[in-house]
């Protein structure tokens, strides 16, 4: 006798219950696959395929010995991928693996309940990796399906079948929403995000490096990941004024630019001699695990927990490991103070691989220039006049990238131009340094803010000019527009000549897709502002508005208890006054009563169906055949023998044809 033969029939899961449970697990694992190692994802896909195939061919389902071997294989697979089964990555992979393996053993409804409960844990674990609005909505739908299946399995509230169970789970979810909102707003907040406590994920975060050499920023140019959002208090500057300042590079070793060691004792605060009216804005920055914050060139205010360095970097006191919100003020027109001799010397250091032809090029400019600023203009004219091309796919450079770029390849992107230009300025005796950051940004009209992505990454140069201080120069902008290669971006994105869909001929579709994308970003920004970024400070401000600031945490606890009590009380009152769900016959009889009430013949509270029918026949003899025929079927079915589907259908047909009119009307 097989083991399953001993299971009572009532405890055996139905085929559709196993199918929907498997589909829910697969749906929960789908977004999780982005963060799992490839071999773990492949193992999960294999087990899910076996489980689905077993619904059609039960012989495919492995026996307990093979299941045991698969369990050990899954454990070994996680160890091979992560070298551990603890921590955020290894532990999450093990949970997903064991949950999927449990699908191979669904002999009883108890097994299904266990899988669904574990599925809830897997859904929560995914918030350790992603907290976006889209994922939350997606997992919310999975949670609704999970509760629906549990409701059907337990036969709760008389729900038999998925549709009645879905109605029950939807009502439960709607009843839980008010309580959830109250607890979210009033439950004491932690000073750090819940999901980051005790975890040190090795997951890489997209961001800018604090060094630069040809090929580094090229990987960011085609990266559409979000860098930060900025919301201006007043007007938004023009796109060509949106230089978002980040790391400043001083040291050049012949190939790579790095910040270098600052001069000893270089601690004086940055200051501006002249400045235009400041622009105020708020930035919500994605985590970078770096200290730098991005601000419009040039920042003049220091957000809480940050400072402005002597080279005008906005630096946080701690690395940015979570979503960072800060307010800043910047000026677009300014004149900086002159640096001291040590900073000037640092900005004139040259690598050992400066070639004679580089010096000869600069000597020619110097012979034709009356001052440093004139030489800067001649250098920019050189990039514009000569055959320099802007491309995202530049040829490889040798051991001396600046020389090869200037005299041989002449093809590159912003870091090629910034690196070579800064080096030429130093050869000419003009102190220079490189600034990394972002240029521009996309305006989101729906949300009223600017989106800056990693694809907006940029590099430019600052030169020291007597009487003007540090002046921003963007050599990339000097390239003739006719020599900008737009096709290279398409090639990097994987498009080839076989692509025939011309977006230029579908402007309406392009606008529609762009608006849809911006609307989605607006929802994501709202989610971050009002949910993910709701902090203890926001709760304290709420207490201040309610006049409970003196109570502090005690006042918050009292307010939470009162609000929860009132919410539960309100839900209870609604449930108490909610009418008991009628059976199908009652619903049909209620429809008859509503139609008669609509012509001025309402049913009295004390009237039963028979009395009501006789009163209708006396008042309106023309309605007596239809009403009498309906009640002749309804009364025996409702109060006598059990109703049959045929009776319900016959009553429904009678109602469909019954359209009474008020007396005297046609």
XYZ file of C-alpha atoms in Angstrom:
666
model
C 0.000 0.000 0.000
C 1.306 3.422 -0.956
C 1.770 6.040 1.732
C -0.736 8.400 0.094
C -3.438 5.714 0.269
C -3.493 6.124 4.056
C -4.277 9.858 3.824
C -7.969 10.672 4.358
C -9.662 11.987 1.235
C -10.529 15.273 2.939
C -6.821 15.922 3.614
C -5.622 15.267 0.086
C -4.930 18.480 -1.845
C -6.741 19.032 -5.099
C -4.857 19.406 -8.351
C -5.758 23.071 -8.813
C -4.524 23.853 -5.281
C -1.117 22.326 -6.050
C -0.983 24.176 -9.376
C -1.745 27.593 -7.875
C 0.666 27.050 -5.001
C 3.438 26.188 -7.481
C 2.644 29.227 -9.616
C 2.704 31.507 -6.559
C 6.128 30.177 -5.538
C 7.417 30.638 -9.093
C 6.038 34.193 -9.184
C 7.733 35.017 -5.865
C 11.063 33.623 -7.068
C 10.983 35.517 -10.392
C 12.076 38.980 -9.095
C 14.360 37.288 -6.552
C 16.368 35.711 -9.382
C 18.060 39.095 -10.048
C 19.942 38.782 -6.753
C 20.657 35.049 -6.740
C 23.697 33.384 -8.212
C 23.063 31.925 -11.660
C 23.525 28.311 -10.582
C 21.040 28.743 -7.716
C 18.484 30.241 -10.116
C 18.999 27.313 -12.513
C 18.407 24.813 -9.691
C 15.173 26.564 -8.685
C 13.964 26.567 -12.291
C 14.692 22.828 -12.597
C 12.695 21.897 -9.492
C 9.763 24.119 -10.515
C 9.738 22.494 -13.960
C 9.639 19.023 -12.368
C 6.758 20.034 -10.100
C 4.721 21.445 -13.001
C 5.454 18.416 -15.210
C 4.302 16.103 -12.395
C 0.831 17.631 -12.559
C 0.506 16.215 -16.070
C 2.671 13.126 -15.621
C 2.658 12.039 -11.931
C 5.397 9.484 -12.584
C 7.864 12.351 -12.998
C 7.598 13.149 -9.279
C 10.735 11.771 -7.521
C 10.482 9.369 -4.597
C 11.693 10.210 -1.096
C 15.239 8.936 -1.695
C 15.681 11.100 -4.766
C 14.135 14.016 -2.876
C 16.728 13.546 -0.157
C 19.521 13.599 -2.743
C 18.041 16.755 -4.270
C 17.962 18.400 -0.840
C 21.674 17.688 -0.354
C 22.344 18.881 -3.907
C 20.490 22.123 -3.197
C 22.487 22.684 -0.007
C 25.752 21.997 -1.818
C 24.714 24.287 -4.645
C 24.194 27.184 -2.216
C 27.545 26.487 -0.541
C 29.313 26.404 -3.900
C 27.730 29.697 -4.932
C 28.160 31.671 -1.691
C 30.587 29.565 0.406
C 28.096 29.923 3.270
C 24.418 29.356 4.025
C 24.180 32.203 6.530
C 23.956 35.943 6.056
C 21.773 37.853 3.662
C 22.826 36.244 0.372
C 23.577 32.673 1.418
C 20.659 32.432 3.841
C 18.168 33.832 1.330
C 19.358 31.410 -1.355
C 18.983 28.482 1.038
C 15.454 29.555 2.020
C 14.392 29.786 -1.631
C 15.996 26.417 -2.421
C 14.343 24.548 0.441
C 10.969 26.147 -0.244
C 11.029 25.050 -3.872
C 12.151 21.542 -2.878
C 9.161 21.296 -0.533
C 6.932 21.524 -3.621
C 8.015 17.973 -4.480
C 6.304 16.728 -1.316
C 2.712 17.933 -1.304
C 0.891 14.826 -0.120
C -1.476 16.576 2.300
C -3.138 19.944 2.710
C -0.837 20.429 5.696
C 2.117 20.407 3.287
C 0.435 23.094 1.207
C -0.179 25.250 4.277
C 3.485 24.937 5.259
C 4.647 25.963 1.771
C 2.359 28.992 1.784
C 3.590 30.104 5.211
C 7.216 29.779 4.071
C 6.287 31.703 0.935
C 5.343 34.613 3.193
C 8.838 34.548 4.691
C 10.424 34.475 1.230
C 8.380 37.519 0.208
C 9.554 39.489 3.251
C 13.193 38.488 2.658
C 13.099 40.160 -0.754
C 12.794 43.560 0.930
C 16.385 43.054 2.099
C 17.372 43.508 -1.549
C 14.778 45.859 -2.994
C 12.222 48.228 -1.446
C 10.730 49.682 -4.614
C 7.040 50.471 -5.007
C 6.683 48.098 -7.954
C 8.086 45.145 -6.011
C 5.899 45.988 -3.004
C 2.785 46.056 -5.179
C 3.848 42.809 -6.862
C 4.491 40.995 -3.591
C 1.227 42.395 -2.224
C -0.614 40.630 -5.046
C 1.241 37.408 -4.193
C 0.275 37.831 -0.532
C -3.375 38.201 -1.545
C -3.142 34.968 -3.533
C -1.432 33.280 -0.587
C -4.239 34.237 1.812
C -6.826 33.165 -0.763
C -5.341 29.684 -0.979
C -5.073 29.390 2.804
C -8.714 30.452 3.104
C -9.808 27.769 0.663
C -7.634 25.101 2.293
C -9.040 25.854 5.737
C -12.631 26.251 4.535
C -12.840 29.514 6.437
C -16.053 31.527 6.483
C -17.759 28.949 4.325
C -15.543 29.738 1.342
C -15.585 26.782 -1.024
C -13.626 27.377 -4.208
C -11.117 30.009 -5.217
C -13.584 32.749 -6.153
C -15.415 32.832 -2.792
C -12.065 32.525 -1.028
C -10.740 35.488 -3.040
C -13.709 37.591 -1.928
C -13.013 36.669 1.693
C -9.272 37.461 1.447
C -10.004 40.778 -0.301
C -12.382 41.791 2.496
C -9.763 40.848 5.080
C -7.154 42.934 3.258
C -9.461 45.950 3.088
C -10.221 45.640 6.800
C -6.483 45.496 7.572
C -5.586 48.649 5.623
C -6.739 51.219 8.275
C -4.901 49.411 11.061
C -1.788 49.099 8.895
C -1.752 52.829 8.191
C -2.161 53.702 11.880
C 0.673 51.398 12.932
C 2.911 52.655 10.129
C 2.504 56.290 11.120
C 2.585 55.886 14.909
C 4.685 52.805 15.657
C 8.056 53.981 17.098
C 10.581 54.321 14.297
C 14.186 53.157 14.376
C 16.998 55.564 13.583
C 18.274 53.170 10.887
C 16.315 51.239 8.237
C 14.965 47.940 9.602
C 16.315 45.904 6.721
C 19.920 47.037 7.233
C 20.250 45.894 10.849
C 22.889 43.199 11.256
C 23.533 42.673 7.569
C 26.589 43.482 5.528
C 25.673 42.656 1.990
C 28.459 42.248 -0.500
C 26.099 43.295 -3.258
C 27.701 45.976 -5.391
C 26.029 49.355 -5.648
C 26.064 51.318 -8.857
C 28.008 54.517 -8.410
C 30.905 56.686 -9.478
C 34.508 55.843 -8.683
C 36.957 58.234 -7.010
C 39.498 57.669 -9.774
C 39.481 58.129 -13.534
C 41.190 56.630 -16.516
C 39.983 56.014 -20.076
C 37.319 53.287 -20.009
C 36.018 53.881 -16.494
C 33.065 56.209 -17.069
C 32.206 54.488 -20.350
C 30.479 51.778 -18.343
C 28.249 54.406 -16.742
C 27.321 56.248 -19.905
C 24.901 53.523 -21.022
C 23.732 52.700 -17.505
C 20.194 53.948 -16.934
C 20.224 53.306 -13.168
C 19.044 56.151 -10.978
C 21.759 58.260 -9.328
C 19.566 60.785 -7.505
C 16.506 63.005 -7.785
C 16.571 66.762 -7.223
C 13.639 69.051 -6.496
C 14.229 72.806 -6.844
C 12.502 75.212 -4.482
C 11.998 77.793 -7.220
C 13.012 77.715 -10.851
C 15.045 74.937 -12.417
C 18.315 76.103 -14.037
C 18.966 75.466 -17.709
C 20.222 71.999 -18.599
C 23.709 73.287 -19.516
C 24.005 74.762 -15.997
C 23.316 71.489 -14.204
C 26.870 70.468 -13.351
C 26.486 68.183 -10.329
C 29.811 68.334 -8.509
C 31.306 65.181 -6.998
C 34.875 63.913 -6.389
C 37.830 66.178 -7.254
C 40.983 64.570 -8.680
C 44.455 66.109 -8.262
C 47.022 63.335 -8.804
C 48.022 61.954 -12.233
C 50.429 58.980 -12.512
C 50.513 58.864 -16.312
C 47.363 56.761 -16.728
C 45.038 57.337 -13.794
C 43.735 60.378 -11.973
C 43.111 60.041 -8.233
C 42.331 62.478 -5.398
C 45.884 62.146 -4.085
C 47.016 63.093 -0.600
C 45.996 66.666 0.289
C 48.753 69.063 1.340
C 49.588 68.804 5.024
C 47.665 71.295 7.112
C 45.209 71.944 4.249
C 42.168 72.391 6.446
C 40.949 75.884 5.685
C 37.256 75.972 4.728
C 36.276 76.623 1.142
C 35.083 80.146 0.502
C 33.869 82.214 -2.410
C 34.831 85.866 -2.957
C 31.867 86.615 -5.195
C 28.654 84.681 -5.724
C 25.281 85.081 -7.388
C 21.970 84.532 -5.620
C 21.796 80.969 -4.289
C 19.488 78.275 -5.618
C 17.839 76.003 -3.056
C 16.985 72.386 -3.783
C 16.497 68.994 -2.197
C 18.376 65.859 -3.268
C 17.348 62.238 -2.658
C 20.444 60.197 -3.480
C 20.757 56.454 -3.980
C 23.270 54.620 -1.754
C 26.869 54.618 -3.023
C 28.909 53.425 -0.005
C 30.980 56.586 -0.543
C 31.172 59.827 1.436
C 30.665 62.316 -1.341
C 27.332 63.998 -1.934
C 26.389 65.646 -5.200
C 25.559 69.339 -5.368
C 25.242 71.903 -8.111
C 28.489 73.624 -8.936
C 29.145 75.522 -6.631
C 27.735 74.485 -3.190
C 27.541 77.180 -0.506
C 25.681 75.369 2.297
C 26.455 72.294 4.354
C 23.617 69.833 4.987
C 23.310 68.251 8.404
C 26.024 65.643 8.827
C 28.142 66.944 5.934
C 30.805 69.574 5.204
C 32.326 71.401 2.239
C 35.966 70.471 1.678
C 38.670 72.992 0.668
C 38.233 71.899 -2.980
C 34.443 72.434 -2.758
C 33.389 68.815 -2.441
C 30.260 68.151 -0.411
C 31.303 65.295 1.902
C 29.127 63.331 4.309
C 30.515 62.446 7.728
C 29.610 58.793 7.079
C 29.462 56.685 3.893
C 26.078 56.789 2.186
C 24.820 53.224 2.686
C 21.092 53.976 2.495
C 18.827 56.397 0.706
C 20.150 59.894 1.538
C 17.951 62.996 1.626
C 19.522 66.424 2.087
C 18.880 70.095 1.335
C 21.547 72.191 -0.359
C 22.168 75.685 -1.682
C 24.405 76.496 -4.651
C 25.426 79.445 -6.781
C 25.857 79.220 -10.541
C 28.083 82.288 -10.892
C 31.014 82.702 -8.533
C 34.675 83.596 -8.004
C 36.751 81.392 -5.730
C 39.544 82.402 -3.405
C 43.150 81.865 -4.506
C 44.623 78.620 -3.107
C 47.844 78.583 -1.147
C 51.229 77.592 -2.602
C 50.893 73.949 -1.546
C 47.593 73.472 -3.367
C 48.984 75.282 -6.420
C 52.012 72.978 -6.477
C 49.771 69.919 -6.223
C 47.754 71.149 -9.229
C 50.964 71.505 -11.314
C 52.482 68.051 -10.741
C 53.280 66.223 -13.974
C 53.727 62.494 -14.606
C 56.953 61.132 -16.032
C 55.490 60.157 -19.403
C 54.950 63.670 -20.794
C 56.210 63.480 -24.378
C 58.134 66.103 -26.422
C 55.255 66.521 -28.897
C 52.872 67.304 -26.040
C 55.279 70.018 -24.854
C 55.717 71.301 -28.408
C 51.944 71.622 -28.816
C 51.660 73.653 -25.620
C 54.705 75.812 -26.503
C 53.011 76.774 -29.745
C 49.901 77.902 -27.867
C 51.959 79.807 -25.326
C 53.844 81.690 -28.056
C 50.525 82.960 -29.449
C 48.853 83.748 -26.090
C 49.180 86.916 -24.067
C 47.830 85.320 -20.852
C 46.666 82.030 -19.365
C 42.997 82.458 -20.282
C 43.900 83.060 -23.929
C 45.898 79.827 -23.894
C 42.877 77.987 -22.473
C 40.775 79.291 -25.370
C 43.409 78.194 -27.921
C 43.378 74.696 -26.415
C 39.590 74.504 -26.695
C 39.779 75.747 -30.285
C 42.286 72.975 -31.006
C 39.753 70.313 -29.927
C 37.080 71.998 -32.033
C 39.181 72.597 -35.148
C 41.122 69.353 -35.357
C 39.535 65.988 -36.154
C 38.605 65.003 -32.612
C 35.534 62.761 -32.318
C 33.229 62.063 -29.413
C 32.431 58.345 -29.220
C 31.489 55.809 -26.561
C 33.573 53.140 -28.283
C 37.085 54.618 -28.462
C 40.057 52.539 -29.616
C 42.398 51.103 -27.017
C 45.219 53.321 -25.802
C 48.758 52.263 -24.998
C 51.025 52.952 -22.060
C 50.722 56.712 -22.571
C 46.975 57.283 -23.081
C 47.109 61.095 -23.178
C 49.724 61.195 -25.949
C 48.001 58.462 -27.957
C 44.644 60.225 -27.704
C 45.980 63.678 -28.638
C 48.057 62.663 -31.664
C 46.834 59.255 -32.870
C 43.326 58.024 -32.079
C 41.589 61.379 -31.343
C 38.450 59.452 -30.395
C 37.022 59.304 -26.916
C 34.445 60.559 -24.456
C 34.459 63.016 -21.561
C 37.222 61.436 -19.501
C 39.582 61.310 -22.507
C 39.071 65.022 -23.162
C 39.183 66.052 -19.497
C 42.324 64.020 -18.775
C 44.300 65.262 -21.761
C 43.149 68.864 -21.358
C 44.095 69.014 -17.658
C 47.513 67.548 -18.448
C 48.107 70.089 -21.231
C 47.213 72.914 -18.858
C 49.773 71.693 -16.320
C 52.428 71.528 -19.038
C 51.588 75.166 -19.798
C 52.081 76.062 -16.116
C 48.365 76.542 -15.417
C 47.198 74.679 -12.272
C 44.382 72.284 -13.107
C 42.305 69.527 -11.572
C 39.485 67.216 -12.697
C 35.968 67.125 -11.278
C 33.758 64.055 -11.599
C 30.007 64.316 -11.386
C 26.922 64.452 -13.561
C 25.730 66.820 -16.244
C 22.092 67.643 -16.884
C 19.133 65.512 -15.907
C 15.630 64.713 -17.136
C 12.715 66.842 -15.959
C 9.764 64.877 -14.622
C 6.753 67.121 -15.128
C 4.474 64.711 -13.246
C 6.492 64.842 -10.050
C 8.062 68.287 -10.471
C 11.648 67.139 -10.003
C 14.788 66.324 -12.002
C 16.007 62.753 -12.548
C 19.780 62.249 -12.775
C 20.908 58.827 -13.936
C 24.273 57.106 -14.127
C 24.166 57.709 -17.878
C 24.546 61.438 -17.078
C 28.016 60.835 -15.571
C 30.526 63.419 -16.730
C 34.036 64.744 -16.148
C 35.277 68.303 -16.569
C 38.305 70.425 -15.709
C 38.938 73.376 -13.406
C 41.854 75.689 -14.184
C 43.306 78.357 -11.904
C 43.238 81.800 -13.549
C 44.756 84.839 -11.847
C 42.051 87.144 -10.515
C 39.272 84.633 -11.207
C 40.216 81.653 -9.069
C 39.167 78.173 -10.165
C 37.246 78.334 -13.452
C 35.229 75.419 -14.866
C 36.181 74.360 -18.399
C 34.397 71.533 -20.225
C 36.647 70.422 -23.109
C 34.142 67.780 -24.230
C 31.709 70.564 -25.152
C 34.327 71.999 -27.532
C 34.030 69.074 -29.941
C 32.293 69.997 -33.188
C 28.725 68.563 -33.048
C 29.201 67.083 -36.508
C 31.883 64.797 -35.041
C 29.726 63.227 -32.326
C 29.179 59.517 -32.944
C 25.645 58.632 -31.767
C 25.752 55.150 -33.234
C 28.212 53.915 -30.628
C 25.599 54.157 -27.868
C 23.260 51.991 -29.931
C 25.991 49.402 -30.422
C 26.727 49.322 -26.701
C 23.067 48.632 -26.047
C 23.217 45.627 -28.362
C 21.231 46.990 -31.313
C 22.323 46.133 -34.820
C 21.390 46.840 -38.405
C 18.457 44.428 -38.205
C 16.478 46.874 -36.042
C 13.892 48.418 -38.349
C 11.530 50.139 -35.923
C 12.118 53.847 -36.438
C 11.121 55.741 -33.315
C 11.496 58.972 -35.222
C 8.414 57.969 -37.223
C 6.422 57.209 -34.084
C 6.702 60.422 -32.097
C 3.373 59.855 -30.364
C 4.475 56.415 -29.196
C 7.785 57.838 -27.986
C 6.017 60.538 -25.982
C 3.564 58.026 -24.571
C 6.340 55.676 -23.477
C 8.326 58.546 -21.981
C 5.309 59.839 -20.064
C 4.587 56.336 -18.811
C 8.174 55.949 -17.630
C 8.133 59.331 -15.891
C 4.805 58.524 -14.237
C 6.317 55.307 -12.912
C 9.298 57.229 -11.586
C 6.921 59.684 -9.901
C 5.190 56.817 -8.100
C 8.584 55.471 -7.059
C 9.682 58.886 -5.758
C 6.421 59.300 -3.823
C 6.918 55.854 -2.309
C 10.402 56.828 -1.202
C 9.300 60.182 0.209
C 6.272 59.055 2.174
C 7.038 55.422 3.019
C 10.707 54.443 2.859
C 11.920 57.792 4.137
C 9.351 58.202 6.925
C 11.670 58.526 9.916
C 11.700 59.185 13.641
C 12.144 62.893 12.828
C 8.907 62.817 10.817
C 7.140 61.261 13.784
C 8.483 63.967 16.083
C 7.228 66.646 13.707
C 3.826 64.960 13.753
C 3.856 65.033 17.568
C 4.712 68.735 17.463
C 1.752 69.475 15.198
C -0.560 67.565 17.542
C 0.773 69.446 20.557
C 2.194 66.285 22.153
C 5.868 67.137 21.771
C 6.320 67.357 25.563
C 5.300 63.716 25.948
C 7.842 62.523 23.373
C 7.973 58.702 23.171
C 5.310 58.301 25.876
C 2.929 60.555 23.982
C 3.578 58.570 20.799
C 2.805 55.306 22.609
C -0.413 56.714 24.073
C -1.462 58.129 20.710
C -0.740 54.797 19.007
C -2.818 52.839 21.549
C -5.735 55.265 21.207
C -5.600 55.253 17.421
C -5.384 51.446 17.238
C -8.301 51.109 19.676
C -10.460 53.523 17.707
C -9.575 51.827 14.425
C -10.372 48.357 15.743
C -13.564 49.692 17.257
C -14.626 51.208 13.956
C -13.924 47.968 12.095
C -15.873 46.020 14.712
C -18.894 48.336 14.401
C -18.871 47.934 10.631
C -18.740 44.153 10.977
C -21.536 44.150 13.575
C -23.831 46.171 11.324
C -22.875 44.294 8.210
C -25.755 42.213 6.994
C -25.245 38.493 6.843
C -24.556 37.372 3.340
C -27.739 36.104 1.726
C -27.972 32.847 -0.122
C -28.788 33.033 -3.861
C -32.548 32.739 -3.271
C -32.537 35.654 -0.824
C -30.665 37.807 -3.296
C -33.241 37.060 -5.997
C -36.150 37.850 -3.652
C -34.440 41.119 -2.633
C -34.190 42.108 -6.307
C -37.949 41.507 -6.725
C -38.672 43.676 -3.676
C -36.462 46.502 -4.977
C -38.233 46.555 -8.331
C -41.654 46.713 -6.697
C -40.468 49.408 -4.288
C -39.336 51.393 -7.306
C -42.986 51.742 -8.471
C -44.286 52.691 -5.015
C -45.067 49.226 -3.581
C -42.361 48.589 -0.953
C -42.451 45.536 1.293
C -43.456 46.318 4.878
C -41.054 45.168 7.622
C -43.542 42.662 9.104
C -44.643 41.157 5.768
C -43.643 37.721 4.673
C -43.531 36.680 1.002
C -47.133 35.358 1.003
C -48.677 38.455 2.619
C -46.619 40.723 0.396
C -47.748 38.851 -2.724
C -51.435 39.071 -1.765
C -51.158 42.821 -1.121
C -49.488 43.339 -4.517
C -52.255 41.302 -6.238
C -54.959 43.402 -4.543
C -53.298 46.716 -5.352
C -52.118 45.851 -8.879
C -53.995 42.925 -10.430
C -51.947 43.356 -13.604
C -48.811 42.338 -11.713
C -50.399 39.365 -9.946
C -49.445 36.686 -12.543
C -45.733 37.626 -12.589
C -45.385 38.159 -8.813
C -47.496 35.095 -8.006
C -45.496 32.880 -10.373
C -42.210 34.030 -8.818
C -43.416 33.461 -5.226
C -44.897 30.068 -6.129
C -41.359 28.900 -6.955
C -39.516 30.913 -4.303
C -41.469 29.987 -1.136
C -41.171 26.166 -1.450
C -37.513 26.424 -2.454
C -36.647 28.865 0.346
C -38.613 27.339 3.201
C -39.184 23.803 2.029
C -36.950 21.436 0.110
C -33.343 22.402 -0.667
C -32.926 24.771 -3.578
C -31.595 23.376 -6.832
C -29.597 25.198 -9.518
C -32.541 24.704 -11.886
C -34.873 26.539 -9.495
C -32.411 29.411 -9.101
C -32.039 29.700 -12.870
C -35.832 29.691 -13.374
C -36.282 32.463 -10.792
C -33.506 34.474 -12.411
C -35.202 34.138 -15.811
C -38.520 35.339 -14.367
C -36.822 38.394 -12.873
C -35.063 39.208 -16.119
C -38.416 39.509 -17.896
C -40.175 41.289 -14.979
C -39.974 45.076 -15.485
C -42.943 46.631 -13.636
C -44.052 50.210 -14.279
C -45.885 52.656 -12.054
C -49.661 52.758 -12.394
C -50.763 55.122 -15.102
C -47.429 55.079 -16.972
C -46.788 53.422 -20.251
